[in-house]
XYZ file of C-alpha atoms in Angstrom:
697
model
C 103.985 5.738 -21.613
C 100.682 3.577 -22.296
C 100.300 2.917 -26.223
C 96.451 2.256 -26.615
C 94.930 -0.184 -29.605
C 97.582 -1.587 -30.040
C 98.316 -2.820 -33.446
C 101.558 -3.650 -35.510
C 102.272 -1.323 -37.871
C 101.671 -2.100 -41.227
C 101.545 -1.071 -45.288
C 97.668 -0.843 -45.023
C 97.703 1.420 -41.944
C 100.015 4.000 -44.100
C 97.699 3.313 -47.027
C 94.832 4.815 -45.219
C 96.838 7.563 -44.814
C 97.387 7.979 -48.035
C 93.880 7.625 -48.410
C 92.909 10.635 -46.764
C 95.113 12.752 -48.116
C 93.527 11.907 -50.921
C 90.642 13.090 -49.847
C 88.242 10.152 -48.343
C 87.365 9.819 -45.062
C 89.845 10.688 -42.871
C 91.386 7.586 -41.447
C 94.850 7.629 -39.494
C 97.276 6.776 -36.553
C 96.863 7.673 -33.797
C 99.270 6.037 -31.314
C 102.498 5.214 -30.975
C 104.819 1.677 -29.896
C 107.363 1.751 -28.670
C 110.190 -1.110 -27.071
C 112.198 -1.746 -23.758
C 114.102 1.068 -24.278
C 112.130 3.862 -25.623
C 112.043 3.586 -29.292
C 109.439 4.103 -31.101
C 108.588 0.662 -32.852
C 104.613 1.878 -34.539
C 101.553 3.684 -33.525
C 97.798 2.469 -33.962
C 94.323 4.544 -33.554
C 91.690 6.839 -35.326
C 90.843 9.868 -35.720
C 87.661 11.434 -36.178
C 86.861 13.651 -39.701
C 85.280 16.753 -38.828
C 85.977 20.728 -40.336
C 87.890 21.271 -37.708
C 90.695 18.478 -37.638
C 90.479 19.596 -41.551
C 91.645 22.727 -41.250
C 94.328 22.074 -38.230
C 95.460 18.595 -39.893
C 95.228 20.581 -43.290
C 98.054 23.781 -42.132
C 100.111 21.630 -39.835
C 100.673 19.078 -42.789
C 101.878 22.353 -44.512
C 104.679 23.083 -42.201
C 105.831 19.300 -41.721
C 106.393 19.336 -45.653
C 108.401 22.786 -45.321
C 110.116 21.268 -42.188
C 113.593 19.675 -42.847
C 112.248 16.562 -40.280
C 109.180 16.122 -42.467
C 106.357 16.439 -39.443
C 105.242 19.319 -37.140
C 102.584 18.743 -34.169
C 99.690 20.680 -34.076
C 97.170 21.541 -30.880
C 94.026 19.618 -32.327
C 89.489 20.811 -31.435
C 88.845 19.354 -27.682
C 92.200 19.822 -26.327
C 94.337 17.069 -28.139
C 97.496 17.754 -29.176
C 98.592 16.262 -32.277
C 101.159 15.205 -34.283
C 101.756 15.395 -38.783
C 104.146 13.014 -40.593
C 104.389 14.097 -44.207
C 105.527 12.234 -46.983
C 104.723 13.934 -50.133
C 100.624 13.841 -51.044
C 100.495 11.610 -48.097
C 100.029 11.604 -44.352
C 100.227 10.354 -40.741
C 98.521 11.199 -37.741
C 99.093 10.826 -34.172
C 98.112 11.723 -31.108
C 100.599 12.893 -28.420
C 100.722 11.982 -24.484
C 100.599 14.493 -22.092
C 103.866 13.755 -20.768
C 105.530 14.502 -24.227
C 107.079 17.518 -25.125
C 106.312 19.059 -28.560
C 109.805 19.023 -29.436
C 109.713 15.354 -28.534
C 106.094 15.009 -30.581
C 108.018 16.844 -33.789
C 110.885 14.836 -33.171
C 108.690 11.226 -32.809
C 106.614 12.010 -35.620
C 109.339 12.285 -37.880
C 110.789 8.464 -37.044
C 107.665 7.554 -37.969
C 107.046 9.094 -41.395
C 111.044 7.523 -41.924
C 110.118 4.299 -40.341
C 106.760 4.205 -42.004
C 108.626 4.513 -45.765
C 110.963 1.730 -44.512
C 107.986 -0.575 -44.449
C 106.528 0.402 -47.581
C 109.935 -0.605 -49.253
C 110.317 -3.250 -47.314
C 107.322 -4.326 -47.890
C 107.691 -3.943 -51.511
C 111.329 -5.571 -51.900
C 109.299 -8.614 -50.356
C 106.149 -9.172 -52.666
C 108.739 -8.666 -55.469
C 111.094 -11.288 -54.052
C 108.270 -13.638 -53.774
C 106.799 -12.995 -57.182
C 110.707 -13.730 -58.008
C 110.693 -16.774 -55.893
C 107.726 -18.096 -58.024
C 108.594 -16.874 -61.624
C 111.907 -18.530 -61.185
C 109.729 -21.882 -59.411
C 107.590 -22.275 -62.507
C 110.908 -21.335 -64.630
C 112.464 -24.516 -63.086
C 109.280 -26.206 -63.398
C 108.544 -26.058 -67.154
C 112.990 -26.056 -67.704
C 113.049 -29.019 -65.807
C 115.558 -27.579 -63.999
C 116.224 -29.207 -60.812
C 118.208 -27.005 -58.083
C 120.415 -28.908 -55.315
C 122.792 -27.379 -51.852
C 125.050 -29.178 -49.755
C 126.065 -28.079 -46.612
C 129.253 -29.119 -45.300
C 129.338 -28.930 -42.510
C 126.361 -30.519 -41.688
C 126.780 -33.173 -44.460
C 123.400 -32.374 -45.641
C 122.350 -32.582 -49.298
C 119.251 -30.572 -50.369
C 116.923 -31.237 -53.473
C 114.374 -28.995 -55.009
C 111.277 -30.512 -55.744
C 112.405 -30.962 -59.513
C 115.044 -32.778 -59.084
C 113.753 -35.673 -57.543
C 111.501 -35.272 -61.279
C 114.664 -35.268 -62.833
C 116.265 -38.749 -61.374
C 112.667 -40.358 -60.985
C 113.252 -40.630 -57.320
C 110.345 -40.512 -54.777
C 110.886 -37.092 -52.777
C 109.902 -38.870 -49.595
C 113.549 -41.036 -49.681
C 116.795 -39.550 -48.435
C 118.950 -38.197 -50.431
C 122.918 -38.234 -49.954
C 125.695 -37.828 -52.614
C 125.948 -41.972 -52.919
C 122.731 -41.739 -53.734
C 122.870 -38.902 -56.404
C 125.668 -40.627 -57.874
C 123.902 -44.134 -58.209
C 121.287 -42.064 -59.980
C 124.407 -41.460 -62.881
C 124.912 -44.823 -65.339
C 127.958 -46.523 -63.841
C 129.877 -45.452 -67.212
C 130.088 -41.667 -66.085
C 129.298 -41.933 -62.095
C 133.377 -41.787 -61.532
C 133.448 -38.786 -63.656
C 130.540 -37.353 -61.230
C 132.294 -38.821 -58.295
C 135.292 -36.644 -58.984
C 133.973 -33.469 -59.646
C 132.294 -33.212 -56.183
C 135.573 -34.437 -54.557
C 137.429 -31.764 -56.997
C 134.186 -28.701 -55.759
C 134.849 -29.803 -52.169
C 138.031 -30.286 -51.126
C 139.849 -27.115 -53.891
C 136.736 -24.838 -54.587
C 136.641 -26.258 -58.671
C 133.321 -25.410 -60.354
C 131.807 -28.677 -62.510
C 129.433 -28.065 -65.366
C 129.205 -31.979 -66.865
C 126.509 -33.727 -69.268
C 125.660 -37.525 -67.572
C 123.619 -40.239 -68.949
C 120.557 -40.652 -65.875
C 120.930 -44.206 -64.675
C 116.870 -44.867 -66.034
C 114.837 -48.116 -65.852
C 112.956 -45.827 -68.546
C 113.491 -47.118 -72.194
C 114.653 -44.089 -73.498
C 117.969 -42.424 -72.423
C 117.845 -39.589 -70.203
C 120.734 -36.922 -70.202
C 121.381 -33.918 -67.630
C 123.834 -30.931 -67.806
C 124.896 -30.781 -63.933
C 126.479 -27.972 -63.012
C 128.239 -27.064 -59.421
C 129.887 -24.251 -57.951
C 130.930 -22.734 -54.340
C 129.764 -20.195 -51.836
C 133.002 -19.808 -49.262
C 133.703 -18.456 -45.834
C 136.453 -17.378 -44.087
C 138.644 -18.509 -46.945
C 136.963 -21.456 -46.682
C 134.273 -23.631 -49.022
C 130.702 -23.798 -46.148
C 128.924 -24.317 -48.750
C 128.410 -26.236 -52.301
C 125.232 -25.663 -54.512
C 124.213 -25.903 -58.163
C 121.905 -27.270 -60.852
C 120.775 -29.563 -62.914
C 118.876 -29.974 -66.352
C 117.117 -32.860 -68.580
C 119.137 -32.115 -71.660
C 117.727 -35.367 -73.528
C 115.655 -33.243 -76.225
C 118.862 -30.614 -76.754
C 121.230 -33.442 -76.900
C 119.184 -35.784 -79.065
C 119.503 -32.400 -81.563
C 123.278 -31.712 -80.928
C 123.732 -35.484 -81.936
C 121.630 -34.884 -85.473
C 123.389 -31.965 -86.157
C 126.695 -33.495 -85.304
C 126.112 -36.459 -87.930
C 124.536 -34.420 -90.563
C 127.906 -32.409 -90.311
C 129.560 -35.171 -90.204
C 127.878 -37.961 -92.239
C 127.579 -38.055 -96.793
C 123.757 -37.354 -97.368
C 123.901 -39.837 -100.746
C 125.664 -43.336 -99.062
C 125.340 -42.251 -95.209
C 128.935 -43.140 -94.628
C 131.461 -40.481 -93.305
C 132.062 -37.395 -95.107
C 135.145 -36.028 -96.173
C 136.457 -33.842 -92.852
C 134.031 -36.587 -90.459
C 136.808 -39.521 -92.415
C 140.722 -37.025 -91.593
C 139.452 -36.688 -88.153
C 138.387 -40.482 -87.746
C 141.766 -41.154 -89.759
C 144.114 -39.110 -87.275
C 141.674 -40.857 -84.439
C 143.602 -44.309 -85.818
C 146.585 -43.396 -86.533
C 147.344 -41.908 -82.952
C 145.239 -44.911 -81.396
C 147.039 -47.635 -83.319
C 149.868 -50.027 -81.653
C 152.034 -49.791 -84.539
C 154.315 -52.666 -83.701
C 151.624 -54.697 -84.483
C 149.701 -53.006 -86.796
C 149.649 -51.381 -89.906
C 147.115 -48.714 -91.474
C 146.252 -48.238 -94.835
C 144.580 -45.566 -96.771
C 143.018 -46.158 -99.522
C 141.300 -43.853 -102.220
C 138.995 -45.403 -104.385
C 137.672 -43.633 -107.964
C 134.487 -44.696 -110.638
C 136.333 -45.121 -113.496
C 134.056 -42.920 -116.012
C 131.681 -41.741 -113.802
C 131.060 -38.562 -115.366
C 130.549 -40.462 -118.725
C 127.897 -42.904 -116.911
C 126.114 -40.603 -115.364
C 125.727 -38.045 -118.237
C 124.679 -41.249 -120.166
C 122.404 -43.256 -117.674
C 121.601 -40.339 -115.576
C 121.801 -39.011 -112.133
C 119.642 -41.651 -110.598
C 121.843 -44.493 -112.141
C 124.959 -42.423 -111.354
C 123.248 -41.532 -107.131
C 122.472 -45.034 -107.612
C 126.466 -46.543 -108.542
C 127.424 -44.345 -105.992
C 125.311 -45.774 -102.316
C 126.104 -49.582 -104.438
C 129.923 -48.374 -104.070
C 129.515 -47.666 -100.628
C 128.142 -51.137 -98.881
C 130.960 -52.879 -101.225
C 133.542 -50.325 -99.431
C 131.695 -51.695 -95.962
C 131.274 -54.980 -96.649
C 135.552 -55.288 -97.868
C 136.472 -53.582 -94.512
C 135.902 -54.798 -90.695
C 133.619 -52.642 -88.025
C 136.256 -50.658 -87.096
C 137.800 -49.442 -90.007
C 136.771 -46.279 -91.441
C 134.708 -45.601 -94.617
C 133.832 -42.304 -95.967
C 133.172 -40.270 -99.130
C 135.456 -37.569 -100.392
C 133.870 -35.947 -102.814
C 132.483 -36.236 -106.370
C 132.660 -40.519 -107.508
C 136.089 -40.503 -104.766
C 135.992 -42.478 -101.666
C 138.376 -43.892 -98.824
C 139.035 -46.663 -96.710
C 141.114 -46.238 -93.888
C 141.725 -50.011 -92.167
C 144.577 -52.007 -90.851
C 146.496 -54.523 -90.978
C 148.928 -57.003 -89.288
C 152.020 -55.543 -88.901
C 153.864 -58.512 -90.691
C 150.899 -58.875 -93.680
C 150.149 -56.198 -96.183
C 146.821 -54.461 -97.324
C 147.298 -55.431 -100.539
C 143.718 -58.463 -99.589
C 141.767 -55.693 -98.734
C 142.493 -53.694 -102.340
C 141.531 -57.486 -103.547
C 138.680 -58.197 -102.197
C 136.628 -55.026 -102.816
C 137.357 -55.677 -106.501
C 136.069 -58.649 -105.966
C 133.196 -57.475 -104.830
C 132.582 -54.823 -107.345
C 132.454 -57.495 -109.995
C 129.430 -59.352 -108.097
C 127.662 -55.812 -107.152
C 124.194 -55.677 -109.138
C 124.258 -52.150 -110.418
C 128.343 -52.182 -110.793
C 128.182 -55.367 -112.683
C 125.189 -54.651 -115.266
C 125.627 -50.658 -116.186
C 127.668 -49.559 -119.229
C 128.566 -53.167 -119.434
C 130.385 -53.484 -115.762
C 131.176 -50.259 -113.784
C 134.930 -50.874 -112.606
C 136.680 -49.411 -110.232
C 140.920 -47.535 -110.068
C 142.040 -47.802 -106.319
C 145.750 -46.598 -105.097
C 146.326 -47.077 -101.869
C 149.495 -46.294 -98.808
C 151.147 -48.615 -96.302
C 151.419 -46.343 -93.058
C 154.035 -47.708 -90.569
C 155.015 -44.671 -88.202
C 152.598 -42.623 -86.002
C 153.408 -39.460 -86.889
C 152.216 -39.476 -90.349
C 149.470 -36.622 -90.757
C 146.535 -37.194 -93.117
C 147.864 -35.061 -95.551
C 150.767 -36.702 -96.439
C 149.190 -40.191 -96.805
C 146.970 -38.594 -99.234
C 149.196 -37.324 -101.692
C 150.688 -41.132 -101.571
C 147.268 -42.625 -102.157
C 146.588 -39.363 -104.548
C 149.915 -41.021 -106.390
C 149.285 -44.537 -106.130
C 145.932 -44.031 -107.827
C 147.571 -41.960 -110.750
C 149.238 -45.178 -111.761
C 146.646 -47.025 -111.275
C 144.543 -44.880 -114.312
C 147.234 -43.993 -116.095
C 148.648 -47.737 -115.972
C 144.709 -48.685 -117.677
C 142.313 -48.297 -114.638
C 140.559 -51.166 -112.892
C 143.033 -52.095 -110.967
C 144.590 -51.410 -107.888
C 148.326 -50.127 -107.244
C 150.382 -49.494 -104.303
C 152.139 -46.485 -103.524
C 156.066 -46.476 -103.800
C 158.819 -43.742 -103.191
C 159.070 -43.713 -107.468
C 155.949 -42.568 -107.789
C 157.185 -39.717 -105.652
C 159.342 -38.742 -107.718
C 157.101 -38.545 -110.580
C 155.223 -36.757 -108.843
C 158.343 -34.083 -107.857
C 158.842 -34.390 -112.132
C 155.269 -33.624 -113.285
C 155.463 -30.523 -110.820
C 158.379 -29.280 -112.529
C 157.468 -30.166 -115.553
C 154.144 -28.187 -115.235
C 155.983 -24.962 -113.844
C 158.417 -25.110 -116.778
C 155.504 -24.861 -119.286
C 153.338 -22.070 -117.528
C 156.834 -20.163 -118.032
C 157.428 -21.247 -121.547
C 153.251 -19.892 -122.316
C 154.103 -16.945 -120.871
C 157.835 -16.384 -122.791
C 155.930 -17.752 -125.735
C 158.475 -20.335 -126.448
C 155.832 -22.842 -128.006
C 155.991 -22.661 -132.189
C 154.166 -24.550 -134.623
C 156.588 -27.158 -136.133
C 154.941 -28.601 -139.753
C 155.301 -32.493 -141.379
C 154.272 -32.748 -144.874
C 150.611 -34.687 -146.206
C 151.918 -36.230 -149.345
C 149.509 -36.917 -152.263
C 150.629 -40.641 -153.413
C 149.232 -40.445 -157.167
C 151.022 -37.045 -157.469
C 153.750 -37.288 -155.142
C 153.334 -33.876 -153.991
C 152.271 -32.205 -150.729
C 148.963 -31.623 -150.029
C 148.941 -30.382 -146.483
C 150.669 -29.908 -143.537
C 149.672 -31.763 -139.884
C 150.381 -28.830 -137.234
C 152.772 -29.975 -133.990
C 153.053 -28.586 -131.083
C 157.398 -27.733 -130.618
C 158.760 -26.029 -127.213
C 161.998 -24.060 -128.171
C 163.251 -24.595 -124.618
C 167.027 -21.919 -124.518
C 168.674 -23.830 -122.215
C 167.712 -27.939 -124.137
C 166.505 -26.953 -127.438
C 163.936 -28.240 -129.655
C 161.269 -30.308 -127.382
C 158.681 -32.381 -128.681
C 155.543 -33.388 -126.978
C 156.936 -36.633 -124.933
C 159.448 -33.993 -122.981
C 156.452 -31.856 -122.077
C 153.211 -35.180 -121.593
C 152.614 -34.090 -118.199
C 151.331 -30.661 -119.345
C 149.428 -32.223 -122.531
C 147.732 -34.684 -119.980
C 146.565 -31.155 -118.133
C 142.924 -30.011 -119.772
C 143.889 -26.120 -118.613
C 147.659 -26.040 -120.032
C 147.031 -28.230 -123.363
C 144.556 -26.098 -124.116
C 146.858 -23.034 -123.468
C 149.548 -25.048 -125.684
C 146.544 -25.699 -128.477
C 145.426 -22.056 -128.151
C 149.226 -20.510 -129.017
C 149.947 -23.440 -131.852
C 146.636 -22.015 -133.972
C 147.404 -18.788 -133.718
C 150.436 -19.213 -135.025
C 148.872 -21.397 -137.531
C 146.679 -18.844 -139.042
C 149.301 -16.290 -139.560
C 151.994 -18.307 -140.897
C 149.211 -19.735 -143.568
C 148.433 -16.182 -144.375
C 152.073 -15.555 -145.055
C 152.279 -18.662 -146.944
C 149.345 -17.533 -148.920
C 150.757 -13.970 -149.156
C 153.411 -15.671 -150.707
C 151.146 -16.599 -153.756
C 152.222 -20.804 -152.178
C 149.151 -22.976 -152.034
C 149.274 -24.651 -148.227
C 146.802 -26.916 -148.944
C 144.863 -28.284 -145.952
C 146.950 -27.421 -142.690
C 146.056 -30.200 -139.847
C 145.492 -28.876 -136.317
C 144.986 -31.020 -132.619
C 141.955 -29.656 -130.504
C 141.503 -30.400 -127.039
C 138.179 -31.879 -125.863
C 137.551 -28.287 -123.516
C 138.132 -25.802 -126.536
C 135.907 -28.921 -128.594
C 132.417 -28.214 -126.031
C 133.071 -24.348 -125.793
C 129.792 -22.547 -126.626
C 131.017 -19.869 -129.301
C 134.541 -22.128 -130.349
C 133.030 -22.298 -134.131
C 132.085 -18.880 -134.496
C 135.741 -17.475 -133.108
C 137.755 -20.393 -134.953
C 135.723 -19.083 -138.422
C 135.734 -15.596 -137.609
C 139.431 -15.887 -136.590
C 140.142 -16.912 -139.970
C 137.606 -14.273 -141.687
C 140.554 -11.511 -139.928
C 143.202 -13.083 -141.908
C 141.174 -13.205 -144.803
C 141.731 -17.524 -145.361
C 139.016 -20.029 -146.186
C 137.783 -22.634 -144.104
C 139.118 -25.255 -146.570
C 142.616 -24.773 -145.989
C 142.454 -26.775 -142.476
C 141.807 -29.958 -140.795
C 140.855 -30.288 -137.821
C 142.299 -33.931 -136.107
C 140.034 -35.574 -133.344
C 141.733 -38.670 -131.412
C 139.239 -41.209 -129.987
C 139.976 -40.195 -126.322
C 137.919 -36.851 -127.243
C 134.872 -38.375 -128.766
C 134.846 -40.957 -126.103
C 134.555 -37.357 -123.708
C 132.200 -36.712 -121.452
C 130.243 -34.026 -122.842
C 130.093 -35.992 -126.255
C 127.152 -33.607 -127.589
C 128.905 -30.696 -127.380
C 131.783 -32.089 -129.161
C 129.769 -33.013 -131.666
C 127.895 -30.268 -132.586
C 130.930 -28.579 -133.259
C 132.275 -31.223 -135.122
C 129.351 -30.930 -137.611
C 129.477 -26.389 -137.114
C 133.353 -26.694 -138.492
C 132.478 -29.180 -140.922
C 129.553 -26.899 -142.544
C 131.911 -24.377 -142.493
C 134.097 -26.143 -144.879
C 137.418 -27.808 -142.173
C 137.236 -31.137 -142.808
C 137.187 -33.514 -140.042
C 140.071 -36.382 -139.705
C 140.161 -39.252 -137.411
C 143.833 -39.643 -136.062
C 144.890 -42.816 -134.947
C 142.551 -44.454 -136.293
C 142.079 -48.977 -135.508
C 143.630 -48.340 -131.788
C 140.380 -47.508 -129.700
C 137.655 -49.583 -129.577
C 134.502 -48.079 -130.919
C 136.066 -46.930 -133.826
C 133.584 -47.708 -136.201
C 130.541 -46.337 -134.185
C 131.989 -42.387 -134.727
C 132.626 -43.241 -138.423
C 129.157 -43.189 -137.872
C 128.003 -40.805 -135.744
C 130.333 -37.942 -136.284
C 131.116 -36.173 -139.811
C 134.136 -37.424 -140.577
C 136.457 -37.025 -143.669
C 139.475 -37.814 -143.468
C 140.819 -41.482 -141.940
C 144.226 -41.412 -140.554
C 146.017 -44.787 -139.911
C 147.957 -45.865 -137.520
C 151.610 -46.180 -137.724
C 151.543 -49.297 -135.706
C 149.796 -50.587 -138.583
C 151.376 -49.194 -141.666
C 155.281 -50.062 -139.957
C 156.996 -52.876 -141.492
C 153.804 -53.172 -143.827
C 156.037 -54.338 -146.727
C 156.999 -57.580 -144.686
C 154.096 -57.977 -142.430
C 150.785 -59.586 -143.787
C 148.848 -58.708 -140.536
C 149.256 -55.111 -140.914
C 149.003 -54.858 -144.414
C 145.443 -56.913 -144.623
C 144.163 -54.738 -141.560
C 145.794 -51.340 -144.192
C 143.814 -52.965 -147.030
C 140.288 -53.297 -145.298
C 140.581 -50.030 -143.896
C 141.362 -48.304 -146.937
C 139.016 -50.058 -148.393
C 135.901 -49.550 -145.902
C 137.096 -45.723 -146.069
C 136.763 -45.422 -149.741
C 133.247 -46.844 -149.668
C 131.903 -44.325 -147.355
C 133.031 -41.389 -148.919
C 136.272 -40.751 -147.097
C 140.228 -40.750 -147.733
C 142.529 -41.957 -145.912
C 146.018 -40.591 -144.648
C 148.631 -43.439 -143.695
C 150.711 -42.178 -140.370
C 154.392 -43.351 -139.684
C 155.633 -44.085 -143.386
C 159.750 -44.368 -143.855
C 160.596 -47.117 -146.396
C 160.245 -46.867 -150.426
C 158.542 -50.052 -150.454
C 156.390 -48.870 -147.669
C 155.674 -46.030 -150.129
C 154.994 -48.568 -153.163
C 152.682 -50.893 -150.407
C 150.034 -48.241 -149.753
C 149.773 -46.803 -153.888
C 149.307 -50.322 -154.488
C 146.096 -50.388 -151.956
C 144.722 -47.064 -152.998
C 145.962 -44.984 -150.031
C 145.297 -41.374 -150.664
C 147.855 -39.867 -148.924
C 151.039 -40.694 -147.017
C 152.858 -38.848 -144.056
C 156.015 -40.028 -142.662
C 160.017 -39.297 -141.813
C 160.469 -40.883 -145.482
C 158.818 -37.772 -146.388
C 159.758 -35.440 -144.416
C 160.500 -34.601 -140.666
C 158.732 -32.004 -139.119
C 159.855 -28.649 -139.605
C 159.538 -25.104 -138.707
C 157.732 -22.679 -140.851
C 160.526 -21.000 -143.012
C 161.297 -24.606 -143.899
C 158.051 -25.606 -144.644
C 157.740 -22.831 -147.101
C 160.945 -23.346 -148.504
C 159.361 -27.261 -148.820
C 156.470 -25.505 -150.526
C 158.445 -23.594 -152.931
C 160.571 -26.455 -154.122
C 157.426 -28.315 -154.403
C 155.534 -25.944 -156.492
C 159.242 -25.444 -158.502
C 158.829 -29.173 -159.472
C 155.156 -29.059 -160.476
C 155.923 -26.394 -162.810
C 159.154 -27.876 -164.388
C 156.870 -30.834 -164.523
C 154.558 -28.719 -166.250
C 156.536 -27.356 -168.845
C 157.852 -30.934 -169.973
C 154.602 -31.941 -170.640
C 154.167 -29.005 -172.676
C 156.550 -29.036 -174.851
């Protein structure tokens, strides 16, 4: 069987048949190819387009489409035998060799149709694969993405063109694993060697970030991935990719730095500081070294920040961080834990102490230009704990350092204090007290006790000071000394004060209803109350609701309150109280460094001379001189004076000689419940009536 017009079959031949089926000039395959086993390989040739041929072809095509084989034969003009294969609208025509039977010709045509369909699919797949390869190559080039492959049997390593570029190697150079490893920075080379070994022997994939050993000025980082291909339960090929991740790593490093740095001081933030503390604990040889955790607080920072502005405040915080960095070693850790609180982790010899570091911090702080000059000098309070056990946690160490810091502040600030176990006991006591006070507030166990204030001219009760007492079911009546921790806590002290004020208003209303004159009852307010926006309006409204006049009350403030952070809000509220008719008294006068300034700044009506000046006034010449001077100054400023802590008749006589207005102390009366205070007022009123009667007689 001889083929004519031999030509390898391709998709173009089928395309011509498609074109013919669409009505174009008819060109169709007209011969078949066979291999040595008489298997049809293809067909070629051409047929003339004439009316007779077209009619015969159309009839045969209809039969072919209806046939299960998709093919049919027909007698063409001029005695030729032809076959047609149909695939939808596409047709292929072939001329049959005279030795073929009609059934053989039909089968051959069907095989031709199937063959052509497969050829078309393969051609399209090849084209798609080639396009995909081109796109992948372009993507790899744009992404700086290189591919490698290693044949285990031949020990042949192959690199893509991009991989040569990643490692800055000439493409003509012979590549092997040793050469690849030498491309990696020495500090990371062994990591790659071990990963490749495990990949080849155990089939363990790897995914590494490696620093390239490049001569370039800038670092280059790559991500290198490796995997395996198995055959017969053995690794026969390894492959993978490498990609330039320099920009990505720099970006990640920048983000990591931002996430671990304090934005203002550029030292470690709290999270990073905590992690570094634990790293140091885990890595320290405690036979040779101890670890110290310092907590450093800027004294009165809020007041300084509010008074001098945030720019100065920020400058102070930055300078504190510089002081701390200068005071410790390069391997120690300095961090800002929040606000004006800083932390330091440092090592010290196991036979030594961390105290020199604390002193070095304080010395450098005194020399720092901003800290030295702002507000007469900014000071630091320092609490620290020494750790000698690898099992210590940051939470536990921080608690100890915080307790030491609390003691440093309680001792007057501007000092360093080392933790000892007694602080822990004090902390436990404080927590127990606070919990007990919370319970007592819920049970309404707080009430006011009243200490009389005596007019030294008449000897009569001129008013009272309302003092908080805790009527504890187990311990009896407790003074503030028993719950001092709650007094120092802003939230709890305010709740106690509010409770006392509510009861005082009720008690004063009761006294008035009995026809007695309570005089002016002094109330102790907290800083939180005095900075509240609507405190004056709310307080006056409560008095009006109870039918009381503001003149029945005084508000006592201490210098600690007047030195508080929101001084303008406090001043505004005190002025509002004064305008409403409430008297303002300055408690513990003479014990602070700025008392005279406060007399000019705030609407003070009364000053209360601290009992430290009044005690032994009859024998203490210095105390007498101070009291005399304070009384004279107050009178010159149109202020009244109350002497606190009066306990002897001689002391009363001396105060009268000094022309003091009022006195308060155990000599006259101890603090008492409301019922006893009412009885005292009744007795006072009865004495006054008797005196008036004698005068009339």
